[in-house]
Amino acid sequence: MQKMLAMQVGKARGNFELVEKPIPEAVGNLVRVKVEACGVCHSDVIVKDGLFPGIKYPRVPGHEVIGVVDAVGPEAKNFSPGQRVGIGWHGGQCFTCDSCRRGDFITCDKAKICGISYDGGYAQYMVAPQDALARVPDALGSVAGAPLMCAGVTTFNALRHSGARPGDVVGVQGLGGLGHLGIQFAKAMGFHVAAISTSDGKRELAMKLGAHEYINTSVEPAARTLRKLGGAAAILATAPDSKTMHALIEALGAGGRLLVIGAGTDPIPVTPIDLIMKRKSIMGWPSGHAMDSQECLEFAALTKTHVMVEEFPLEKAADAFEHMMSGKVRFRAVLKMT
Ligand SMILES: [Zn+2]
Ligand SMILES: [Zn+2]
């Protein structure tokens, strides 16, 4: 049996371990992918620290995967060896629960998560059900494409389902891994884009990425500037800081939506009055299914979205993870296979 290198987590709160494992078989509807790049997402902490119940260890994390189809199972007829594909957070659906019967795969009751329900992309090879695979446009490199499979599709989907129309004011709070993509997507979608940050440090970058306004909330509250512009139709909250999110509700215009994608665990303090009078709402957005990811990849290629990454070899996955957790990686860390 042929072997591959993989970076696994042996147990909840265990360390990353570089191991040799058998290359997995493409059976049934599984597709085997030779991994070219895998993004390191904050949600990989779920595997590292055992934050979801029932994770089977050892587990190989990684749900921002781009690679090449290497083998297909007998039931995986939609793909063939040599195609470039991506696998994101949404790792497959059951097709039989009520959500799936409605075609709403992302809220599937038995949704699988790549790198949590099964081994993910911190490895030279992985297998995934064919319904979890997105096709990757030729114009998009594997390292740039990887973060789009989670960070990208989450911001892209939240924005395109926000109800904001071209010309509407849309805020993007936080200018890290999610926010730098959010600004570019919002610009490309035709919104009047306001970057919202807590300092002036990223002003130049935000304007270069396409923001029309830059709000430094340590100098002026976001609500003051955005209300002058008529209020935001939507604000994409990417920094997992619930207090900051609360302050953004005031910056929404009538019918405005706070799109919560920065996954924090603290409650967002909000009163019914904050929401009622101007029909405001707070909406979460969970990534996207394979076709959403594919559309995000195509949109990024079409609009020449600049995905800002720091590369690490697979062997340095622990460093990549640690740098990401401690904020040393300003945008996205990506493992590049050799
Ligand atoms: Zn993720
Ligand atoms: Zn389902």
mmCIF file of C-alpha atoms and ligand atoms in Angstrom:
data_model
loop_
_atom_site.group_PDB
_atom_site.id
_atom_site.type_symbol
_atom_site.label_atom_id
_atom_site.label_comp_id
_atom_site.label_asym_id
_atom_site.label_seq_id
_atom_site.Cartn_x
_atom_site.Cartn_y
_atom_site.Cartn_z
ATOM 1 C CA MET A 1 0.000 0.000 0.000
ATOM 2 C CA GLN A 2 1.380 3.376 -0.986
ATOM 3 C CA LYS A 3 2.018 5.888 1.752
ATOM 4 C CA MET A 4 1.604 9.645 2.006
ATOM 5 C CA LEU A 5 2.545 12.342 4.476
ATOM 6 C CA ALA A 6 -0.199 13.893 6.579
ATOM 7 C CA MET A 7 -0.329 16.279 9.502
ATOM 8 C CA GLN A 8 -2.814 14.868 12.002
ATOM 9 C CA VAL A 9 -4.096 15.755 15.445
ATOM 10 C CA GLY A 10 -3.853 12.663 17.686
ATOM 11 C CA LYS A 11 -6.431 13.678 20.269
ATOM 12 C CA ALA A 12 -8.419 16.696 21.421
ATOM 13 C CA ARG A 13 -5.945 19.366 22.608
ATOM 14 C CA GLY A 14 -3.141 17.170 21.261
ATOM 15 C CA ASN A 15 -0.255 18.352 19.104
ATOM 16 C CA PHE A 16 0.037 18.224 15.347
ATOM 17 C CA GLU A 17 1.905 15.059 14.323
ATOM 18 C CA LEU A 18 3.568 14.540 10.931
ATOM 19 C CA VAL A 19 2.784 10.917 10.053
ATOM 20 C CA GLU A 20 2.971 8.479 7.165
ATOM 21 C CA LYS A 21 -0.430 7.035 6.358
ATOM 22 C CA PRO A 22 -1.773 4.810 3.601
ATOM 23 C CA ILE A 23 -3.075 6.835 0.637
ATOM 24 C CA PRO A 24 -6.888 6.568 0.984
ATOM 25 C CA GLU A 25 -8.887 4.565 -1.571
ATOM 26 C CA ALA A 26 -11.507 6.162 -3.811
ATOM 27 C CA VAL A 27 -14.441 3.810 -3.169
ATOM 28 C CA GLY A 28 -18.177 4.339 -3.764
ATOM 29 C CA ASN A 29 -18.871 8.007 -4.564
ATOM 30 C CA LEU A 30 -15.508 9.166 -3.229
ATOM 31 C CA VAL A 31 -13.016 11.119 -5.299
ATOM 32 C CA ARG A 32 -9.339 11.032 -4.402
ATOM 33 C CA VAL A 33 -7.574 14.355 -4.688
ATOM 34 C CA LYS A 34 -3.835 14.957 -4.808
ATOM 35 C CA VAL A 35 -3.705 18.051 -2.633
ATOM 36 C CA GLU A 36 -1.791 21.042 -3.995
ATOM 37 C CA ALA A 37 -2.680 23.615 -1.331
ATOM 38 C CA CYS A 38 -4.754 23.770 1.831
ATOM 39 C CA GLY A 39 -5.655 26.905 3.742
ATOM 40 C CA VAL A 40 -5.318 27.092 7.512
ATOM 41 C CA CYS A 41 -8.634 28.371 8.866
ATOM 42 C CA HIS A 42 -9.425 29.540 12.372
ATOM 43 C CA SER A 43 -12.102 26.817 12.475
ATOM 44 C CA ASP A 44 -9.351 24.173 12.397
ATOM 45 C CA VAL A 45 -9.203 24.877 16.135
ATOM 46 C CA ILE A 46 -12.366 22.742 16.340
ATOM 47 C CA VAL A 47 -10.255 19.666 15.543
ATOM 48 C CA LYS A 48 -7.179 20.835 17.420
ATOM 49 C CA ASP A 49 -9.104 21.470 20.653
ATOM 50 C CA GLY A 50 -11.985 19.011 20.215
ATOM 51 C CA LEU A 51 -14.663 21.706 20.223
ATOM 52 C CA PHE A 52 -17.311 19.607 18.433
ATOM 53 C CA PRO A 53 -18.620 16.409 20.034
ATOM 54 C CA GLY A 54 -17.927 13.098 18.340
ATOM 55 C CA ILE A 55 -14.754 13.952 16.380
ATOM 56 C CA LYS A 56 -12.885 10.700 15.711
ATOM 57 C CA TYR A 57 -9.147 10.941 16.350
ATOM 58 C CA PRO A 58 -6.571 10.874 14.959
ATOM 59 C CA ARG A 59 -7.986 13.424 12.522
ATOM 60 C CA VAL A 60 -6.336 15.301 9.639
ATOM 61 C CA PRO A 61 -7.782 18.857 9.594
ATOM 62 C CA GLY A 62 -8.110 21.167 6.596
ATOM 63 C CA HIS A 63 -11.176 22.381 4.707
ATOM 64 C CA GLU A 64 -9.698 24.869 2.235
ATOM 65 C CA VAL A 65 -8.384 22.363 -0.250
ATOM 66 C CA ILE A 66 -7.355 22.717 -3.889
ATOM 67 C CA GLY A 67 -5.903 19.793 -5.782
ATOM 68 C CA VAL A 68 -6.123 17.503 -8.771
ATOM 69 C CA VAL A 69 -8.423 14.495 -9.086
ATOM 70 C CA ASP A 70 -6.224 11.422 -8.842
ATOM 71 C CA ALA A 71 -8.760 8.566 -8.775
ATOM 72 C CA VAL A 72 -12.554 8.242 -8.712
ATOM 73 C CA GLY A 73 -14.835 5.680 -7.094
ATOM 74 C CA PRO A 74 -17.223 3.696 -9.329
ATOM 75 C CA GLU A 75 -20.174 5.926 -8.332
ATOM 76 C CA ALA A 76 -18.296 9.243 -8.684
ATOM 77 C CA LYS A 77 -19.174 9.755 -12.314
ATOM 78 C CA ASN A 78 -19.103 13.576 -12.335
ATOM 79 C CA PHE A 79 -15.324 13.843 -12.107
ATOM 80 C CA SER A 80 -12.340 12.314 -13.819
ATOM 81 C CA PRO A 81 -8.605 12.166 -13.098
ATOM 82 C CA GLY A 82 -6.675 15.312 -13.982
ATOM 83 C CA GLN A 83 -9.448 17.814 -13.176
ATOM 84 C CA ARG A 84 -8.613 20.569 -10.699
ATOM 85 C CA VAL A 85 -11.056 20.680 -7.820
ATOM 86 C CA GLY A 86 -11.632 22.320 -4.464
ATOM 87 C CA ILE A 87 -13.183 21.065 -1.233
ATOM 88 C CA GLY A 88 -14.424 23.479 1.422
ATOM 89 C CA TRP A 89 -16.059 23.432 4.842
ATOM 90 C CA HIS A 90 -19.262 21.873 3.502
ATOM 91 C CA GLY A 91 -18.039 18.350 2.905
ATOM 92 C CA GLY A 92 -21.169 16.710 1.538
ATOM 93 C CA GLN A 93 -24.865 16.313 2.219
ATOM 94 C CA CYS A 94 -27.301 13.466 2.851
ATOM 95 C CA PHE A 95 -29.814 14.289 0.065
ATOM 96 C CA THR A 96 -32.679 12.945 2.222
ATOM 97 C CA CYS A 97 -33.291 15.334 5.172
ATOM 98 C CA ASP A 98 -35.896 18.109 4.886
ATOM 99 C CA SER A 99 -33.248 20.758 4.076
ATOM 100 C CA CYS A 100 -31.746 18.607 1.333
ATOM 101 C CA ARG A 101 -35.202 17.795 -0.062
ATOM 102 C CA ARG A 102 -35.648 21.573 -0.387
ATOM 103 C CA GLY A 103 -32.277 21.838 -2.097
ATOM 104 C CA ASP A 104 -30.819 23.747 0.850
ATOM 105 C CA PHE A 105 -27.738 21.561 1.171
ATOM 106 C CA ILE A 106 -25.708 23.863 3.373
ATOM 107 C CA THR A 107 -28.185 23.422 6.258
ATOM 108 C CA CYS A 108 -28.343 19.631 5.805
ATOM 109 C CA ASP A 109 -29.059 17.926 9.149
ATOM 110 C CA LYS A 110 -26.310 15.402 8.460
ATOM 111 C CA ALA A 111 -23.916 17.686 6.596
ATOM 112 C CA LYS A 112 -20.361 16.421 6.623
ATOM 113 C CA ILE A 113 -17.531 18.827 7.296
ATOM 114 C CA CYS A 114 -14.275 18.291 5.455
ATOM 115 C CA GLY A 115 -11.399 17.860 7.914
ATOM 116 C CA ILE A 116 -13.808 17.204 10.804
ATOM 117 C CA SER A 117 -16.210 14.431 9.718
ATOM 118 C CA TYR A 118 -13.436 12.885 7.607
ATOM 119 C CA ASP A 119 -9.741 13.556 7.018
ATOM 120 C CA GLY A 120 -9.054 16.848 5.263
ATOM 121 C CA GLY A 121 -6.363 18.625 3.334
ATOM 122 C CA TYR A 122 -3.381 18.814 5.713
ATOM 123 C CA ALA A 123 -2.100 15.849 3.680
ATOM 124 C CA GLN A 124 -0.711 14.895 0.297
ATOM 125 C CA TYR A 125 -3.942 13.091 -0.632
ATOM 126 C CA MET A 126 -7.519 13.015 0.635
ATOM 127 C CA VAL A 127 -10.869 11.593 -0.420
ATOM 128 C CA ALA A 128 -14.232 13.364 -0.423
ATOM 129 C CA PRO A 129 -17.722 12.572 -1.723
ATOM 130 C CA GLN A 130 -18.164 13.961 -5.225
ATOM 131 C CA ASP A 131 -20.994 16.270 -4.106
ATOM 132 C CA ALA A 132 -18.439 18.197 -2.009
ATOM 133 C CA LEU A 133 -16.258 19.068 -5.021
ATOM 134 C CA ALA A 134 -16.059 22.409 -6.822
ATOM 135 C CA ARG A 135 -14.372 22.784 -10.200
ATOM 136 C CA VAL A 136 -11.470 25.255 -10.246
ATOM 137 C CA PRO A 137 -11.034 27.694 -13.144
ATOM 138 C CA ASP A 138 -7.671 27.494 -14.936
ATOM 139 C CA ALA A 139 -6.979 31.177 -14.256
ATOM 140 C CA LEU A 140 -6.871 30.619 -10.510
ATOM 141 C CA GLY A 141 -3.715 29.302 -8.831
ATOM 142 C CA SER A 142 -4.028 26.598 -6.175
ATOM 143 C CA VAL A 143 -2.478 28.623 -3.346
ATOM 144 C CA ALA A 144 -4.701 31.632 -4.098
ATOM 145 C CA GLY A 145 -7.735 29.412 -4.562
ATOM 146 C CA ALA A 146 -7.432 27.538 -1.268
ATOM 147 C CA PRO A 147 -8.674 30.290 1.100
ATOM 148 C CA LEU A 148 -11.604 30.931 -1.228
ATOM 149 C CA MET A 149 -13.008 27.504 -0.297
ATOM 150 C CA CYS A 150 -13.980 28.769 3.178
ATOM 151 C CA ALA A 151 -13.027 32.393 3.868
ATOM 152 C CA GLY A 152 -13.894 33.342 0.296
ATOM 153 C CA VAL A 153 -17.184 31.540 -0.183
ATOM 154 C CA THR A 154 -18.428 32.652 3.232
ATOM 155 C CA THR A 155 -17.890 36.367 2.488
ATOM 156 C CA PHE A 156 -19.038 35.974 -1.127
ATOM 157 C CA ASN A 157 -22.239 34.166 -0.177
ATOM 158 C CA ALA A 158 -23.087 36.459 2.724
ATOM 159 C CA LEU A 159 -22.694 39.516 0.471
ATOM 160 C CA ARG A 160 -24.583 38.172 -2.521
ATOM 161 C CA HIS A 161 -27.506 37.089 -0.314
ATOM 162 C CA SER A 162 -27.495 40.267 1.781
ATOM 163 C CA GLY A 163 -30.299 41.992 -0.095
ATOM 164 C CA ALA A 164 -28.009 44.983 -0.809
ATOM 165 C CA ARG A 165 -28.263 46.267 -4.388
ATOM 166 C CA PRO A 166 -25.605 47.861 -6.609
ATOM 167 C CA GLY A 167 -24.876 51.366 -5.327
ATOM 168 C CA ASP A 168 -26.035 50.585 -1.782
ATOM 169 C CA VAL A 169 -23.675 51.322 1.095
ATOM 170 C CA VAL A 170 -22.107 48.115 2.399
ATOM 171 C CA GLY A 171 -19.693 48.062 5.326
ATOM 172 C CA VAL A 172 -16.917 45.523 5.788
ATOM 173 C CA GLN A 173 -15.724 45.366 9.371
ATOM 174 C CA GLY A 174 -12.269 43.875 9.938
ATOM 175 C CA LEU A 175 -9.513 43.740 7.330
ATOM 176 C CA GLY A 176 -7.925 40.350 7.871
ATOM 177 C CA GLY A 177 -8.350 37.039 6.075
ATOM 178 C CA LEU A 178 -12.089 37.476 5.548
ATOM 179 C CA GLY A 179 -12.271 41.258 5.319
ATOM 180 C CA HIS A 180 -9.655 41.749 2.588
ATOM 181 C CA LEU A 181 -11.729 39.428 0.388
ATOM 182 C CA GLY A 182 -14.992 41.026 1.543
ATOM 183 C CA ILE A 183 -13.877 44.489 0.378
ATOM 184 C CA GLN A 184 -12.892 43.218 -3.063
ATOM 185 C CA PHE A 185 -16.055 41.170 -3.542
ATOM 186 C CA ALA A 186 -18.261 44.046 -2.336
ATOM 187 C CA LYS A 187 -16.533 46.415 -4.770
ATOM 188 C CA ALA A 188 -16.888 43.953 -7.642
ATOM 189 C CA MET A 189 -20.588 43.494 -6.818
ATOM 190 C CA GLY A 190 -21.121 47.212 -7.299
ATOM 191 C CA PHE A 191 -21.641 48.325 -3.714
ATOM 192 C CA HIS A 192 -20.515 51.594 -2.141
ATOM 193 C CA VAL A 193 -17.912 50.005 0.114
ATOM 194 C CA ALA A 194 -16.971 51.287 3.570
ATOM 195 C CA ALA A 195 -14.033 49.548 5.258
ATOM 196 C CA ILE A 196 -14.371 49.611 9.053
ATOM 197 C CA SER A 197 -11.312 49.125 11.228
ATOM 198 C CA THR A 198 -10.108 50.008 14.718
ATOM 199 C CA SER A 199 -6.982 51.851 13.554
ATOM 200 C CA ASP A 200 -5.536 53.685 10.575
ATOM 201 C CA GLY A 201 -3.034 50.888 9.919
ATOM 202 C CA LYS A 202 -4.912 49.349 6.999
ATOM 203 C CA ARG A 203 -6.286 52.499 5.381
ATOM 204 C CA GLU A 204 -3.968 52.402 2.380
ATOM 205 C CA LEU A 205 -4.543 48.708 1.794
ATOM 206 C CA ALA A 206 -8.325 49.013 2.084
ATOM 207 C CA MET A 207 -8.435 51.830 -0.459
ATOM 208 C CA LYS A 208 -6.143 49.869 -2.790
ATOM 209 C CA LEU A 209 -8.467 46.849 -2.538
ATOM 210 C CA GLY A 210 -11.378 49.015 -3.618
ATOM 211 C CA ALA A 211 -12.976 50.575 -0.533
ATOM 212 C CA HIS A 212 -14.646 53.946 -1.159
ATOM 213 C CA GLU A 213 -14.676 54.979 2.513
ATOM 214 C CA TYR A 214 -12.415 54.122 5.412
ATOM 215 C CA ILE A 215 -13.693 54.399 8.958
ATOM 216 C CA ASN A 216 -11.288 54.262 11.892
ATOM 217 C CA THR A 217 -13.627 53.520 14.814
ATOM 218 C CA SER A 218 -11.065 54.676 17.399
ATOM 219 C CA VAL A 219 -11.565 58.203 15.990
ATOM 220 C CA GLU A 220 -15.202 58.141 14.924
ATOM 221 C CA PRO A 221 -18.011 55.621 15.459
ATOM 222 C CA ALA A 222 -18.955 53.748 12.273
ATOM 223 C CA ALA A 223 -22.568 54.795 12.818
ATOM 224 C CA ARG A 224 -21.780 58.526 12.435
ATOM 225 C CA THR A 225 -20.149 58.184 9.002
ATOM 226 C CA LEU A 226 -22.501 55.540 7.673
ATOM 227 C CA ARG A 227 -25.650 57.344 8.827
ATOM 228 C CA LYS A 228 -24.425 60.427 6.921
ATOM 229 C CA LEU A 229 -24.399 58.199 3.817
ATOM 230 C CA GLY A 230 -27.960 57.081 4.546
ATOM 231 C CA GLY A 231 -27.078 54.030 6.602
ATOM 232 C CA ALA A 232 -25.624 50.746 5.446
ATOM 233 C CA ALA A 233 -27.817 48.240 3.602
ATOM 234 C CA ALA A 234 -25.525 45.545 4.980
ATOM 235 C CA ILE A 235 -22.433 45.288 7.114
ATOM 236 C CA LEU A 236 -20.220 42.233 6.886
ATOM 237 C CA ALA A 237 -18.879 41.636 10.405
ATOM 238 C CA THR A 238 -15.711 39.577 9.992
ATOM 239 C CA ALA A 239 -13.879 40.207 13.280
ATOM 240 C CA PRO A 240 -15.177 37.862 15.993
ATOM 241 C CA ASP A 241 -15.797 40.673 18.475
ATOM 242 C CA SER A 242 -19.387 40.745 19.677
ATOM 243 C CA LYS A 243 -19.168 44.190 21.320
ATOM 244 C CA THR A 244 -17.944 45.755 18.080
ATOM 245 C CA MET A 245 -20.737 44.018 16.213
ATOM 246 C CA HIS A 246 -23.274 45.624 18.508
ATOM 247 C CA ALA A 247 -21.958 49.091 17.681
ATOM 248 C CA LEU A 248 -22.512 48.377 13.989
ATOM 249 C CA ILE A 249 -26.257 47.849 14.331
ATOM 250 C CA GLU A 250 -26.665 51.613 14.769
ATOM 251 C CA ALA A 251 -24.841 52.115 11.462
ATOM 252 C CA LEU A 252 -27.453 50.177 9.485
ATOM 253 C CA GLY A 253 -30.071 51.985 7.442
ATOM 254 C CA ALA A 254 -33.744 50.993 7.174
ATOM 255 C CA GLY A 255 -34.027 47.259 6.536
ATOM 256 C CA GLY A 256 -30.260 46.918 6.978
ATOM 257 C CA ARG A 257 -28.649 43.607 7.814
ATOM 258 C CA LEU A 258 -25.712 42.809 10.011
ATOM 259 C CA LEU A 259 -24.069 39.793 8.350
ATOM 260 C CA VAL A 260 -22.291 37.867 11.069
ATOM 261 C CA ILE A 261 -19.478 35.646 9.793
ATOM 262 C CA GLY A 262 -16.696 36.269 12.365
ATOM 263 C CA ALA A 263 -17.274 33.174 14.510
ATOM 264 C CA GLY A 264 -17.045 34.312 18.123
ATOM 265 C CA THR A 265 -18.641 32.722 21.184
ATOM 266 C CA ASP A 266 -19.672 35.830 23.183
ATOM 267 C CA PRO A 267 -23.288 37.017 22.991
ATOM 268 C CA ILE A 268 -23.956 40.071 20.788
ATOM 269 C CA PRO A 269 -25.704 42.593 23.054
ATOM 270 C CA VAL A 270 -28.758 43.831 21.190
ATOM 271 C CA THR A 271 -32.137 45.102 22.358
ATOM 272 C CA PRO A 272 -35.394 44.548 20.473
ATOM 273 C CA ILE A 273 -35.637 48.356 20.122
ATOM 274 C CA ASP A 274 -32.272 48.351 18.281
ATOM 275 C CA LEU A 275 -33.919 46.277 15.579
ATOM 276 C CA ILE A 276 -37.610 47.097 15.469
ATOM 277 C CA MET A 277 -37.969 50.722 14.368
ATOM 278 C CA LYS A 278 -35.857 50.460 11.207
ATOM 279 C CA ARG A 279 -36.639 46.812 10.488
ATOM 280 C CA LYS A 280 -33.016 45.828 11.007
ATOM 281 C CA SER A 281 -31.836 42.250 11.277
ATOM 282 C CA ILE A 282 -28.837 40.171 12.191
ATOM 283 C CA MET A 283 -28.077 37.239 9.931
ATOM 284 C CA GLY A 284 -25.465 34.520 10.193
ATOM 285 C CA TRP A 285 -24.022 32.912 7.119
ATOM 286 C CA PRO A 286 -22.476 29.420 7.005
ATOM 287 C CA SER A 287 -19.989 29.034 4.136
ATOM 288 C CA GLY A 288 -21.620 27.463 1.063
ATOM 289 C CA HIS A 289 -22.106 24.195 -0.784
ATOM 290 C CA ALA A 290 -19.837 23.010 -3.583
ATOM 291 C CA MET A 291 -21.596 24.991 -6.304
ATOM 292 C CA ASP A 292 -21.433 28.173 -4.186
ATOM 293 C CA SER A 293 -17.693 27.575 -3.852
ATOM 294 C CA GLN A 294 -17.340 27.019 -7.573
ATOM 295 C CA GLU A 295 -19.175 30.271 -8.276
ATOM 296 C CA CYS A 296 -16.952 32.063 -5.773
ATOM 297 C CA LEU A 297 -13.818 30.710 -7.488
ATOM 298 C CA GLU A 298 -15.146 31.793 -10.884
ATOM 299 C CA PHE A 299 -16.094 35.245 -9.572
ATOM 300 C CA ALA A 300 -12.649 35.685 -7.981
ATOM 301 C CA ALA A 301 -10.939 34.680 -11.236
ATOM 302 C CA LEU A 302 -13.207 36.932 -13.305
ATOM 303 C CA THR A 303 -12.697 39.973 -11.076
ATOM 304 C CA LYS A 304 -8.991 39.271 -10.450
ATOM 305 C CA THR A 305 -9.489 39.174 -6.687
ATOM 306 C CA HIS A 306 -6.197 39.442 -4.849
ATOM 307 C CA VAL A 307 -6.012 36.657 -2.252
ATOM 308 C CA MET A 308 -3.342 37.584 0.281
ATOM 309 C CA VAL A 309 -1.586 34.552 1.716
ATOM 310 C CA GLU A 310 1.461 33.430 3.605
ATOM 311 C CA GLU A 311 2.752 30.039 2.438
ATOM 312 C CA PHE A 312 4.009 27.215 4.643
ATOM 313 C CA PRO A 313 5.145 23.680 3.749
ATOM 314 C CA LEU A 314 3.007 20.816 5.126
ATOM 315 C CA GLU A 315 5.723 19.990 7.662
ATOM 316 C CA LYS A 316 5.256 23.468 9.182
ATOM 317 C CA ALA A 317 1.504 23.136 9.679
ATOM 318 C CA ALA A 318 1.877 23.553 13.441
ATOM 319 C CA ASP A 319 3.707 26.866 12.903
ATOM 320 C CA ALA A 320 1.106 27.994 10.365
ATOM 321 C CA PHE A 321 -1.671 27.200 12.829
ATOM 322 C CA GLU A 322 0.100 28.905 15.718
ATOM 323 C CA HIS A 323 0.872 32.012 13.620
ATOM 324 C CA MET A 324 -2.755 32.163 12.519
ATOM 325 C CA MET A 325 -4.101 31.791 16.066
ATOM 326 C CA SER A 326 -1.744 34.431 17.466
ATOM 327 C CA GLY A 327 -2.535 36.903 14.691
ATOM 328 C CA LYS A 328 0.981 36.846 13.199
ATOM 329 C CA VAL A 329 -0.548 35.881 9.852
ATOM 330 C CA ARG A 330 -2.349 39.033 8.801
ATOM 331 C CA PHE A 331 -4.443 37.463 6.058
ATOM 332 C CA ARG A 332 -4.548 33.727 5.284
ATOM 333 C CA ALA A 333 -1.998 30.979 5.919
ATOM 334 C CA VAL A 334 -1.819 28.269 3.250
ATOM 335 C CA LEU A 335 -0.019 24.929 3.294
ATOM 336 C CA LYS A 336 1.614 24.277 -0.061
ATOM 337 C CA MET A 337 2.362 20.641 -0.864
ATOM 338 C CA THR A 338 5.622 19.738 -2.543
HETATM 339 ZN ZN ZN B 1 -12.980 27.694 7.546
HETATM 340 ZN ZN ZN B 2 -29.479 16.488 4.308
#
